[in-house]
Amino acid sequence: MDHIISLELGGSNNIKNLFPESYKIDNGAKVKDKLENYLHKQVCDGSMTITEAQKEISTNWVKYYNQYFSTSTTTVISKTIISNSPQVKKSTTGICHDKSDKYYARTTNYRPYDSMQACIASGGRESK
């Protein structure tokens, strides 16, 4: 388990702030930890507010990782994460989240779908 918003960025151990993320895969928790440490330093240096850091780590950490650490390996990271994730996640509340949805990464208890249409056809509804 890993924190959506790391403890060093003001996150908590609340179940809503946790999600499964492996340290055993090449582009998992170790990569995200690098971004967390960078954001923590930015906050401590006064270069970024804690609110900005929390938003970046919780909405689309891969995007911000690629922005701050652009190397040839970041392209691999993005492709690996995308290919291992379903296109759409239907949460236990019946809301369909695609990869552009700000709640996609936070949705950890879900049923996967190949498309938004398939999710909606199953009785789900679009996120607001």
PDB file of C-alpha atoms in Angstrom:
ATOM      1  CA  MET A   1       0.000   0.000   0.000  1.00  0.00           C
ATOM      2  CA  ASP A   2       1.101   3.547  -0.683  1.00  0.00           C
ATOM      3  CA  HIS A   3      -0.270   6.968   0.159  1.00  0.00           C
ATOM      4  CA  ILE A   4      -1.997   9.030  -2.523  1.00  0.00           C
ATOM      5  CA  ILE A   5      -0.711  12.127  -0.736  1.00  0.00           C
ATOM      6  CA  SER A   6       2.458  11.123   1.095  1.00  0.00           C
ATOM      7  CA  LEU A   7       2.820  11.777   4.799  1.00  0.00           C
ATOM      8  CA  GLU A   8       5.664  14.216   4.092  1.00  0.00           C
ATOM      9  CA  LEU A   9       3.214  16.292   2.017  1.00  0.00           C
ATOM     10  CA  GLY A  10       0.534  16.339   4.703  1.00  0.00           C
ATOM     11  CA  GLY A  11      -1.273  13.114   3.782  1.00  0.00           C
ATOM     12  CA  SER A  12      -2.766  10.752   6.328  1.00  0.00           C
ATOM     13  CA  ASN A  13      -3.072   7.019   6.973  1.00  0.00           C
ATOM     14  CA  ASN A  14      -6.817   7.225   6.321  1.00  0.00           C
ATOM     15  CA  ILE A  15      -7.979   4.386   4.033  1.00  0.00           C
ATOM     16  CA  LYS A  16      -9.185   6.976   1.499  1.00  0.00           C
ATOM     17  CA  ASN A  17      -5.577   8.137   1.122  1.00  0.00           C
ATOM     18  CA  LEU A  18      -4.170   4.656   0.435  1.00  0.00           C
ATOM     19  CA  PHE A  19      -3.910   2.600  -2.746  1.00  0.00           C
ATOM     20  CA  PRO A  20      -2.035  -0.500  -3.883  1.00  0.00           C
ATOM     21  CA  GLU A  21       1.302   0.273  -5.506  1.00  0.00           C
ATOM     22  CA  SER A  22       4.143  -2.186  -5.804  1.00  0.00           C
ATOM     23  CA  TYR A  23       7.784  -1.556  -4.998  1.00  0.00           C
ATOM     24  CA  LYS A  24       8.647  -4.661  -7.034  1.00  0.00           C
ATOM     25  CA  ILE A  25       7.822  -3.247 -10.470  1.00  0.00           C
ATOM     26  CA  ASP A  26      10.192  -0.944 -12.331  1.00  0.00           C
ATOM     27  CA  ASN A  27       7.849   2.027 -12.430  1.00  0.00           C
ATOM     28  CA  GLY A  28       5.923   1.735  -9.189  1.00  0.00           C
ATOM     29  CA  ALA A  29       6.284   3.194  -5.736  1.00  0.00           C
ATOM     30  CA  LYS A  30      10.032   3.859  -6.017  1.00  0.00           C
ATOM     31  CA  VAL A  31       9.413   6.198  -8.938  1.00  0.00           C
ATOM     32  CA  LYS A  32       6.544   7.977  -7.191  1.00  0.00           C
ATOM     33  CA  ASP A  33       8.730   8.345  -4.068  1.00  0.00           C
ATOM     34  CA  LYS A  34      11.255  10.331  -6.136  1.00  0.00           C
ATOM     35  CA  LEU A  35       8.515  12.824  -7.042  1.00  0.00           C
ATOM     36  CA  GLU A  36       7.270  12.960  -3.441  1.00  0.00           C
ATOM     37  CA  ASN A  37      10.777  13.837  -2.219  1.00  0.00           C
ATOM     38  CA  TYR A  38      11.154  16.495  -4.921  1.00  0.00           C
ATOM     39  CA  LEU A  39       7.782  18.090  -4.065  1.00  0.00           C
ATOM     40  CA  HIS A  40       8.624  17.999  -0.341  1.00  0.00           C
ATOM     41  CA  LYS A  41      11.861  19.889  -1.049  1.00  0.00           C
ATOM     42  CA  GLN A  42       9.976  22.451  -3.168  1.00  0.00           C
ATOM     43  CA  VAL A  43       7.516  23.078  -0.333  1.00  0.00           C
ATOM     44  CA  CYS A  44      10.296  23.381   2.254  1.00  0.00           C
ATOM     45  CA  ASP A  45      12.226  25.773  -0.007  1.00  0.00           C
ATOM     46  CA  GLY A  46       9.111  27.924  -0.460  1.00  0.00           C
ATOM     47  CA  SER A  47       9.094  27.285  -4.215  1.00  0.00           C
ATOM     48  CA  MET A  48       5.668  25.651  -4.065  1.00  0.00           C
ATOM     49  CA  THR A  49       2.719  25.679  -1.677  1.00  0.00           C
ATOM     50  CA  ILE A  50       1.677  22.518   0.126  1.00  0.00           C
ATOM     51  CA  THR A  51      -1.681  22.770  -1.667  1.00  0.00           C
ATOM     52  CA  GLU A  52       0.033  22.768  -5.075  1.00  0.00           C
ATOM     53  CA  ALA A  53       2.199  19.784  -4.117  1.00  0.00           C
ATOM     54  CA  GLN A  54      -0.810  17.830  -2.832  1.00  0.00           C
ATOM     55  CA  LYS A  55      -2.733  18.558  -6.035  1.00  0.00           C
ATOM     56  CA  GLU A  56       0.132  17.400  -8.247  1.00  0.00           C
ATOM     57  CA  ILE A  57       0.784  14.162  -6.360  1.00  0.00           C
ATOM     58  CA  SER A  58      -2.912  13.277  -6.068  1.00  0.00           C
ATOM     59  CA  THR A  59      -4.218  14.118  -9.533  1.00  0.00           C
ATOM     60  CA  ASN A  60      -1.732  12.846 -12.098  1.00  0.00           C
ATOM     61  CA  TRP A  61       1.639  12.117 -10.551  1.00  0.00           C
ATOM     62  CA  VAL A  62       2.994  10.557 -13.767  1.00  0.00           C
ATOM     63  CA  LYS A  63       2.408  13.814 -15.646  1.00  0.00           C
ATOM     64  CA  TYR A  64       4.289  15.805 -13.017  1.00  0.00           C
ATOM     65  CA  TYR A  65       7.041  13.195 -12.737  1.00  0.00           C
ATOM     66  CA  ASN A  66       7.578  13.507 -16.484  1.00  0.00           C
ATOM     67  CA  GLN A  67       7.498  17.301 -16.218  1.00  0.00           C
ATOM     68  CA  TYR A  68      10.154  17.482 -13.483  1.00  0.00           C
ATOM     69  CA  PHE A  69      12.315  14.526 -14.483  1.00  0.00           C
ATOM     70  CA  SER A  70      12.111  14.455 -18.269  1.00  0.00           C
ATOM     71  CA  THR A  71      14.480  11.738 -19.431  1.00  0.00           C
ATOM     72  CA  SER A  72      14.178   8.895 -21.865  1.00  0.00           C
ATOM     73  CA  THR A  73      12.924   6.648 -19.050  1.00  0.00           C
ATOM     74  CA  THR A  74       9.911   8.824 -18.233  1.00  0.00           C
ATOM     75  CA  THR A  75       8.250   7.853 -21.498  1.00  0.00           C
ATOM     76  CA  VAL A  76       8.533   4.225 -20.449  1.00  0.00           C
ATOM     77  CA  ILE A  77       7.017   5.060 -17.065  1.00  0.00           C
ATOM     78  CA  SER A  78       4.003   6.703 -18.604  1.00  0.00           C
ATOM     79  CA  LYS A  79       3.414   3.850 -21.054  1.00  0.00           C
ATOM     80  CA  THR A  80       3.827   1.181 -18.379  1.00  0.00           C
ATOM     81  CA  ILE A  81       1.355   2.764 -16.011  1.00  0.00           C
ATOM     82  CA  ILE A  82      -1.179   3.388 -18.745  1.00  0.00           C
ATOM     83  CA  SER A  83      -0.907  -0.106 -20.209  1.00  0.00           C
ATOM     84  CA  ASN A  84      -1.342  -1.765 -16.798  1.00  0.00           C
ATOM     85  CA  SER A  85      -4.416   0.310 -15.937  1.00  0.00           C
ATOM     86  CA  PRO A  86      -7.961  -0.115 -17.231  1.00  0.00           C
ATOM     87  CA  GLN A  87      -9.277   2.593 -19.545  1.00  0.00           C
ATOM     88  CA  VAL A  88     -12.227   3.220 -17.223  1.00  0.00           C
ATOM     89  CA  LYS A  89     -12.811   2.400 -13.562  1.00  0.00           C
ATOM     90  CA  LYS A  90     -16.337   2.108 -12.172  1.00  0.00           C
ATOM     91  CA  SER A  91     -16.246   2.895  -8.465  1.00  0.00           C
ATOM     92  CA  THR A  92     -18.350   1.114  -5.865  1.00  0.00           C
ATOM     93  CA  THR A  93     -20.689   4.123  -5.998  1.00  0.00           C
ATOM     94  CA  GLY A  94     -21.283   3.502  -9.717  1.00  0.00           C
ATOM     95  CA  ILE A  95     -19.311   6.456 -11.067  1.00  0.00           C
ATOM     96  CA  CYS A  96     -17.233   5.840 -14.211  1.00  0.00           C
ATOM     97  CA  HIS A  97     -13.780   7.458 -14.171  1.00  0.00           C
ATOM     98  CA  ASP A  98     -11.639   7.534 -17.320  1.00  0.00           C
ATOM     99  CA  LYS A  99      -7.920   8.328 -17.280  1.00  0.00           C
ATOM    100  CA  SER A 100      -8.527  12.065 -17.733  1.00  0.00           C
ATOM    101  CA  ASP A 101     -10.748  12.210 -14.634  1.00  0.00           C
ATOM    102  CA  LYS A 102      -9.088  13.743 -11.564  1.00  0.00           C
ATOM    103  CA  TYR A 103     -10.469  10.891  -9.415  1.00  0.00           C
ATOM    104  CA  TYR A 104      -9.150   8.083 -11.634  1.00  0.00           C
ATOM    105  CA  ALA A 105      -5.958   7.518  -9.614  1.00  0.00           C
ATOM    106  CA  ARG A 106      -7.849   7.686  -6.323  1.00  0.00           C
ATOM    107  CA  THR A 107     -10.366   5.048  -7.378  1.00  0.00           C
ATOM    108  CA  THR A 108      -8.909   1.881  -5.891  1.00  0.00           C
ATOM    109  CA  ASN A 109     -11.978  -0.314  -5.379  1.00  0.00           C
ATOM    110  CA  TYR A 110     -13.454  -0.589  -8.864  1.00  0.00           C
ATOM    111  CA  ARG A 111     -14.613  -2.721 -11.776  1.00  0.00           C
ATOM    112  CA  PRO A 112     -12.505  -2.190 -14.928  1.00  0.00           C
ATOM    113  CA  TYR A 113     -13.966  -1.376 -18.357  1.00  0.00           C
ATOM    114  CA  ASP A 114     -12.426  -0.929 -21.790  1.00  0.00           C
ATOM    115  CA  SER A 115     -14.475   2.168 -22.571  1.00  0.00           C
ATOM    116  CA  MET A 116     -16.728   4.796 -21.009  1.00  0.00           C
ATOM    117  CA  GLN A 117     -19.623   3.477 -23.100  1.00  0.00           C
ATOM    118  CA  ALA A 118     -19.199  -0.025 -21.645  1.00  0.00           C
ATOM    119  CA  CYS A 119     -19.074   1.372 -18.114  1.00  0.00           C
ATOM    120  CA  ILE A 120     -22.237   3.421 -18.629  1.00  0.00           C
ATOM    121  CA  ALA A 121     -23.978   0.470 -20.310  1.00  0.00           C
ATOM    122  CA  SER A 122     -23.284  -1.550 -17.155  1.00  0.00           C
ATOM    123  CA  GLY A 123     -25.341   0.906 -15.127  1.00  0.00           C
ATOM    124  CA  GLY A 124     -22.585   3.382 -14.287  1.00  0.00           C
ATOM    125  CA  ARG A 125     -22.761   7.132 -14.666  1.00  0.00           C
ATOM    126  CA  GLU A 126     -20.222   9.744 -15.755  1.00  0.00           C
ATOM    127  CA  SER A 127     -18.242  11.708 -13.220  1.00  0.00           C
ATOM    128  CA  LYS A 128     -19.206  15.380 -12.817  1.00  0.00           C
TER     129      LYS A 128
END
